C-alpha positions as a Markdown table, in Angstrom:
| # | Residue | x | y | z |
|---|---|---|---|---|
| 1 | Met | 111.9 | 113.4 | 65.4 |
| 2 | Asn | 113.8 | 109.9 | 64.8 |
| 3 | Val | 113.0 | 108.2 | 68.2 |
| 4 | Ile | 114.2 | 104.6 | 69.1 |
| 5 | Ile | 113.6 | 102.7 | 72.5 |
| 6 | Ile | 116.2 | 100.1 | 74.3 |
| 7 | Glu | 114.6 | 98.3 | 76.9 |
| 8 | Asp | 114.8 | 94.4 | 77.6 |
| 9 | Glu | 111.4 | 94.4 | 79.1 |
| 10 | Lys | 109.5 | 94.4 | 75.8 |
| 11 | Pro | 106.1 | 95.1 | 77.7 |
| 12 | Ser | 107.9 | 98.6 | 79.0 |
| 13 | Ala | 109.0 | 99.3 | 75.7 |
| 14 | Arg | 105.6 | 98.9 | 74.2 |
| 15 | Arg | 104.2 | 101.1 | 77.2 |
| 16 | Leu | 106.9 | 103.7 | 76.7 |
| 17 | Ser | 105.9 | 103.8 | 73.0 |
| 18 | Arg | 102.4 | 104.6 | 73.6 |
| 19 | Gln | 103.3 | 106.9 | 76.1 |
| 20 | Leu | 105.3 | 108.8 | 73.6 |
| 21 | Ala | 102.8 | 108.5 | 70.6 |
| 22 | Lys | 100.7 | 110.4 | 72.8 |
| 23 | Leu | 103.1 | 113.3 | 72.8 |
| 24 | Asp | 103.1 | 112.9 | 69.1 |
| 25 | Val | 106.2 | 111.3 | 68.8 |
| 26 | Gln | 106.7 | 108.1 | 67.1 |
| 27 | Thr | 108.7 | 105.5 | 68.0 |
| 28 | Thr | 110.7 | 103.9 | 64.9 |
| 29 | Thr | 112.7 | 100.8 | 66.7 |
| 30 | Met | 112.8 | 98.9 | 69.4 |
| 31 | Leu | 115.9 | 97.0 | 70.8 |
| 32 | His | 116.0 | 94.6 | 73.4 |
| 33 | Ser | 120.1 | 93.6 | 74.3 |
| 34 | Val | 123.4 | 95.4 | 73.9 |
| 35 | Glu | 124.1 | 92.7 | 71.1 |
| 36 | Glu | 121.0 | 93.5 | 69.4 |
| 37 | Ser | 121.5 | 97.3 | 69.9 |
| 38 | Ile | 125.2 | 97.1 | 68.7 |
| 39 | Ala | 124.3 | 95.7 | 65.6 |
| 40 | Trp | 121.6 | 97.8 | 64.7 |
| 41 | Phe | 124.0 | 101.1 | 65.3 |
| 42 | Gln | 126.5 | 99.7 | 62.9 |
| 43 | Asn | 123.8 | 99.2 | 60.0 |
| 44 | Asn | 121.3 | 102.2 | 60.9 |
| 45 | Glu | 121.4 | 105.9 | 60.8 |
| 46 | His | 121.6 | 106.9 | 64.4 |
| 47 | Pro | 118.5 | 108.5 | 65.8 |
| 48 | Asp | 117.9 | 111.9 | 67.0 |
| 49 | Leu | 117.0 | 110.3 | 70.6 |
| 50 | Ile | 117.8 | 107.3 | 72.6 |
| 51 | Phe | 115.2 | 106.0 | 75.5 |
| 52 | Leu | 117.9 | 104.0 | 76.8 |
| 53 | Asp | 117.5 | 101.4 | 80.0 |
| 54 | Ile | 120.6 | 101.2 | 82.1 |
| 55 | Gln | 120.3 | 97.1 | 82.8 |
| 56 | Leu | 119.6 | 95.0 | 79.8 |
| 57 | Ser | 119.3 | 91.2 | 79.5 |
| 58 | Asp | 122.6 | 90.8 | 78.7 |
| 59 | Gly | 124.7 | 93.6 | 80.4 |
| 60 | Leu | 124.9 | 97.3 | 81.2 |
| 61 | Ser | 123.5 | 99.6 | 78.2 |
| 62 | Phe | 126.8 | 101.4 | 78.5 |
| 63 | Glu | 128.5 | 98.5 | 76.9 |
| 64 | Ile | 127.1 | 99.6 | 73.5 |
| 65 | Phe | 129.4 | 102.9 | 73.8 |
| 66 | Asp | 132.2 | 100.3 | 74.1 |
| 67 | Val | 131.8 | 99.4 | 70.6 |
| 68 | Val | 129.9 | 102.2 | 68.9 |
| 69 | Asp | 130.4 | 105.8 | 68.7 |
| 70 | Val | 126.6 | 106.5 | 69.1 |
| 71 | Gln | 125.8 | 110.4 | 67.8 |
| 72 | Ser | 122.3 | 110.9 | 69.7 |
| 73 | Ala | 120.6 | 112.7 | 72.4 |
| 74 | Ile | 119.9 | 110.0 | 75.3 |
| 75 | Ile | 117.4 | 109.9 | 78.0 |
| 76 | Phe | 118.1 | 107.3 | 80.7 |
| 77 | Thr | 115.4 | 104.9 | 82.3 |
| 78 | Thr | 115.8 | 103.2 | 85.1 |
| 79 | Ala | 114.1 | 101.1 | 88.2 |
| 80 | Tyr | 117.7 | 101.2 | 89.9 |
| 81 | Asp | 117.0 | 104.7 | 91.1 |
| 82 | Glu | 119.5 | 104.3 | 94.2 |
| 83 | Tyr | 122.5 | 103.7 | 91.9 |
| 84 | Ala | 124.3 | 106.8 | 90.0 |
| 85 | Leu | 121.4 | 109.5 | 90.4 |
| 86 | Gln | 124.1 | 112.2 | 91.4 |
| 87 | Ala | 126.0 | 110.9 | 88.7 |
| 88 | Phe | 123.5 | 111.3 | 86.3 |
| 89 | Lys | 122.9 | 114.6 | 87.6 |
| 90 | Leu | 127.0 | 115.4 | 87.4 |
| 91 | Asn | 126.8 | 114.3 | 83.6 |
| 92 | Ser | 123.8 | 116.4 | 82.8 |
| 93 | Ile | 122.3 | 113.3 | 81.6 |
| 94 | Asp | 118.2 | 113.2 | 82.0 |
| 95 | Tyr | 116.5 | 110.4 | 83.4 |
| 96 | Leu | 113.2 | 108.6 | 84.0 |
| 97 | Leu | 112.3 | 106.6 | 86.9 |
| 98 | Lys | 110.5 | 103.5 | 86.1 |
| 99 | Pro | 107.4 | 103.3 | 85.7 |
| 100 | Ile | 107.9 | 106.3 | 83.4 |
| 101 | Asp | 105.0 | 109.2 | 84.7 |
| 102 | Asp | 103.2 | 110.6 | 81.8 |
| 103 | Glu | 104.1 | 114.7 | 82.9 |
| 104 | Glu | 107.6 | 113.7 | 83.4 |
| 105 | Leu | 108.0 | 112.3 | 80.3 |
| 106 | Ala | 106.6 | 115.2 | 78.6 |
| 107 | Asn | 108.8 | 117.5 | 80.1 |
| 108 | Ala | 111.9 | 115.5 | 79.1 |
| 109 | Ile | 110.6 | 115.7 | 75.7 |
| 110 | Lys | 110.2 | 119.2 | 75.9 |
| 111 | Lys | 113.5 | 119.5 | 77.3 |
| 112 | Tyr | 115.2 | 118.0 | 74.6 |
| 113 | Lys | 113.7 | 120.1 | 72.2 |
| 114 | Thr | 114.4 | 123.3 | 74.0 |
| 115 | Val | 118.1 | 122.6 | 74.2 |
| 116 | Lys | 118.8 | 120.4 | 71.0 |
| 117 | Pro | 119.6 | 123.3 | 68.5 |
| 118 | Ala | 122.4 | 124.7 | 70.9 |
| 119 | Ala | 123.8 | 122.0 | 72.4 |
| 120 | Pro | 126.7 | 120.1 | 71.5 |
| 121 | Lys | 127.3 | 116.5 | 71.8 |
| 122 | Met | 127.2 | 115.7 | 75.7 |
| 123 | Ala | 130.8 | 114.5 | 76.7 |
| 124 | Leu | 129.4 | 111.4 | 79.0 |
| 125 | Asp | 131.7 | 109.8 | 81.5 |
| 126 | Phe | 130.1 | 106.7 | 81.1 |
| 127 | Glu | 133.1 | 104.9 | 83.0 |
| 128 | Asp | 132.6 | 106.7 | 86.4 |
| 129 | Ile | 128.8 | 105.9 | 86.3 |
| 130 | Lys | 129.6 | 102.4 | 85.7 |
| 131 | Lys | 131.7 | 102.1 | 88.3 |
| 132 | Leu | 128.8 | 102.9 | 90.7 |
| 133 | Leu | 126.5 | 100.8 | 88.9 |
| 134 | Val | 128.7 | 97.5 | 88.8 |
| 135 | Asn | 130.1 | 98.4 | 92.4 |
| 136 | Pro | 127.2 | 100.1 | 94.5 |
| 137 | Leu | 128.2 | 97.9 | 97.6 |
| 138 | Glu | 131.6 | 100.0 | 97.8 |
| 139 | Arg | 129.9 | 102.8 | 98.6 |
| 140 | Glu | 128.7 | 104.4 | 101.6 |
| 141 | Tyr | 125.4 | 104.9 | 102.7 |
| 142 | Lys | 123.7 | 106.8 | 105.4 |
| 143 | Lys | 123.2 | 105.0 | 108.5 |
| 144 | Arg | 121.0 | 107.8 | 110.5 |
| 145 | Phe | 118.9 | 110.8 | 109.9 |
| 146 | Thr | 117.5 | 113.5 | 112.1 |
| 147 | Ala | 113.8 | 115.0 | 112.7 |
| 148 | Arg | 113.1 | 118.1 | 114.1 |
| 149 | Val | 110.4 | 117.4 | 117.1 |
| 150 | Gly | 109.0 | 120.5 | 118.6 |
| 151 | Gln | 112.5 | 122.0 | 120.0 |
| 152 | His | 114.6 | 118.9 | 119.9 |
| 153 | Leu | 116.2 | 116.7 | 117.4 |
| 154 | Lys | 115.6 | 113.4 | 116.9 |
| 155 | Ile | 118.5 | 111.1 | 115.8 |
| 156 | Ile | 116.9 | 108.1 | 113.8 |
| 157 | Asn | 118.8 | 105.0 | 112.6 |
| 158 | Ala | 118.2 | 103.7 | 109.2 |
| 159 | Asp | 117.7 | 100.1 | 110.6 |
| 160 | Asp | 115.1 | 101.4 | 112.7 |
| 161 | Val | 112.9 | 102.9 | 109.7 |
| 162 | Glu | 110.1 | 100.5 | 108.3 |
| 163 | Cys | 109.5 | 102.7 | 105.6 |
| 164 | Phe | 110.0 | 106.1 | 104.0 |
| 165 | Tyr | 107.0 | 107.9 | 102.1 |
| 166 | Ser | 105.9 | 111.0 | 101.0 |
| 167 | Glu | 102.6 | 112.6 | 101.7 |
| 168 | Asn | 101.1 | 116.5 | 101.1 |
| 169 | Lys | 104.6 | 117.4 | 99.7 |
| 170 | Gly | 106.6 | 115.8 | 102.8 |
| 171 | Thr | 108.8 | 113.3 | 103.3 |
| 172 | Tyr | 108.6 | 110.8 | 106.4 |
| 173 | Ala | 110.2 | 108.2 | 108.1 |
| 174 | Ser | 108.0 | 105.5 | 109.7 |
| 175 | Thr | 109.8 | 103.7 | 112.5 |
| 176 | Ser | 109.8 | 100.4 | 113.9 |
| 177 | Asp | 108.0 | 101.9 | 117.6 |
| 178 | Gly | 105.3 | 103.0 | 115.5 |
| 179 | Arg | 106.0 | 107.1 | 115.0 |
| 180 | Asn | 106.4 | 108.9 | 111.6 |
| 181 | Tyr | 108.8 | 111.8 | 111.6 |
| 182 | Leu | 108.7 | 114.5 | 109.1 |
| 183 | Leu | 112.2 | 114.6 | 107.5 |
| 184 | Asp | 113.9 | 117.6 | 105.7 |
| 185 | Thr | 114.7 | 115.8 | 102.3 |
| 186 | Thr | 112.8 | 114.3 | 99.5 |
| 187 | Leu | 112.5 | 110.8 | 98.5 |
| 188 | Glu | 114.8 | 111.7 | 95.6 |
| 189 | Asn | 117.7 | 112.6 | 97.7 |
| 190 | Leu | 117.4 | 109.4 | 99.3 |
| 191 | Glu | 118.0 | 107.7 | 96.4 |
| 192 | Ser | 121.5 | 107.9 | 96.9 |
| 193 | Glu | 121.8 | 107.8 | 100.2 |
| 194 | Leu | 119.9 | 104.5 | 101.1 |
| 195 | Glu | 121.4 | 101.0 | 101.5 |
| 196 | Pro | 119.9 | 99.2 | 98.3 |
| 197 | Arg | 120.2 | 96.1 | 99.8 |
| 198 | Ile | 118.1 | 97.0 | 102.5 |
| 199 | Phe | 115.7 | 99.3 | 100.7 |
| 200 | Phe | 113.7 | 99.5 | 97.6 |
| 201 | Arg | 111.6 | 102.0 | 96.1 |
| 202 | Val | 108.2 | 100.2 | 95.5 |
| 203 | Ser | 106.2 | 102.7 | 94.4 |
| 204 | Arg | 106.5 | 106.6 | 93.6 |
| 205 | Lys | 105.6 | 107.0 | 97.1 |
| 206 | Tyr | 107.3 | 104.5 | 99.4 |
| 207 | Tyr | 110.4 | 103.0 | 100.2 |
| 208 | Val | 110.6 | 100.0 | 102.2 |
| 209 | Asn | 113.1 | 98.0 | 104.5 |
| 210 | Ile | 113.3 | 94.4 | 103.7 |
| 211 | Asn | 113.8 | 93.9 | 107.7 |
| 212 | His | 110.8 | 95.4 | 108.4 |
| 213 | Ile | 108.3 | 93.4 | 105.9 |
| 214 | Asn | 105.8 | 91.1 | 108.0 |
| 215 | Asp | 103.9 | 89.7 | 104.9 |
| 216 | Ile | 103.5 | 89.9 | 101.2 |
| 217 | Val | 100.4 | 89.4 | 99.1 |
| 218 | Ala | 99.2 | 89.4 | 96.0 |
| 219 | Tyr | 97.2 | 92.1 | 94.8 |
| 220 | Thr | 94.8 | 93.2 | 91.8 |
| 221 | Asn | 96.7 | 94.1 | 88.4 |
| 222 | Ser | 100.0 | 91.2 | 89.0 |
| 223 | Arg | 100.9 | 93.9 | 91.8 |
| 224 | Leu | 101.7 | 93.3 | 95.2 |
| 225 | Lys | 100.7 | 94.3 | 98.6 |
| 226 | Ile | 103.1 | 94.9 | 101.5 |
| 227 | Lys | 102.2 | 94.7 | 105.1 |
| 228 | Leu | 105.2 | 96.0 | 107.3 |
| 229 | Asn | 105.4 | 95.1 | 111.4 |
| 230 | Arg | 104.0 | 98.4 | 112.5 |
| 231 | Tyr | 103.0 | 101.0 | 109.6 |
| 232 | Ile | 99.6 | 100.5 | 109.1 |
| 233 | Asp | 98.5 | 103.9 | 107.8 |
| 234 | Gln | 97.8 | 103.4 | 104.3 |
| 235 | Glu | 98.4 | 100.2 | 102.0 |
| 236 | Ile | 101.8 | 99.8 | 100.4 |
| 237 | Ile | 101.6 | 98.4 | 97.1 |
| 238 | Val | 104.3 | 97.4 | 94.5 |
| 239 | Ser | 103.6 | 99.3 | 91.4 |
| 240 | Arg | 103.6 | 96.4 | 88.5 |
| 241 | Glu | 106.2 | 97.8 | 86.7 |
| 242 | Arg | 108.5 | 97.0 | 89.7 |
| 243 | Val | 107.3 | 93.9 | 91.1 |
| 244 | Lys | 109.8 | 91.7 | 88.8 |
| 245 | Asp | 112.6 | 94.0 | 90.3 |
| 246 | Phe | 111.2 | 93.7 | 93.8 |
| 247 | Lys | 111.1 | 89.9 | 93.7 |
| 248 | Leu | 114.8 | 90.0 | 92.6 |
| 249 | Trp | 115.8 | 92.3 | 95.2 |
| 250 | Leu | 114.2 | 89.7 | 97.9 |
| 251 | Glu | 116.7 | 87.0 | 96.8 |
């Protein structure tokens, strides 16, 4: 299998390459920008499979397809899970959320190997996905959630949620009054429903509300620890792979 990685953050590219090596999948090339990728595709045989980051240093990776007719299967990798998740599903595009989980990566490779012989070249509507990526502020996001409390339904305003988190296969909203409510949804479903200017997924377990962050302190292994105004049940740690994007989000 001929595999390349297009990722602007070189440490992330190297980490993904090591993860693939553990699955006996060798990466032949790593590219880091739209410009570099276009030049490479114009002068090299296209690979079987591309791991493609959405946001590169010099633009969206979709710009590559404006110039080059890429003849490869694609698995997108992204930290921007709140953008275009539904579009990925509708277009049957595989995607992996950063930081990439070993088991999810293995499943993606297995899926690729399973469908590859029978699957025709995928028709991807990049323009629709680009619109969601470039103009996320034009989208409507969920303002309220409901949770069952006994025989009653509790209405929870999104602005009052300090964080959403997963625990014991359940998804909870922790509110500014110190209460935790079990929701009938998943963090994955919330990805396309939460306002990205307000909520950020700092790890696989937590989304935090910027308006309820009380303090941010340095933590081990170049990570950050977030202290919210009321939520104290567990430590909220920004995963190392998301620290850079988290800092940009804060601005």
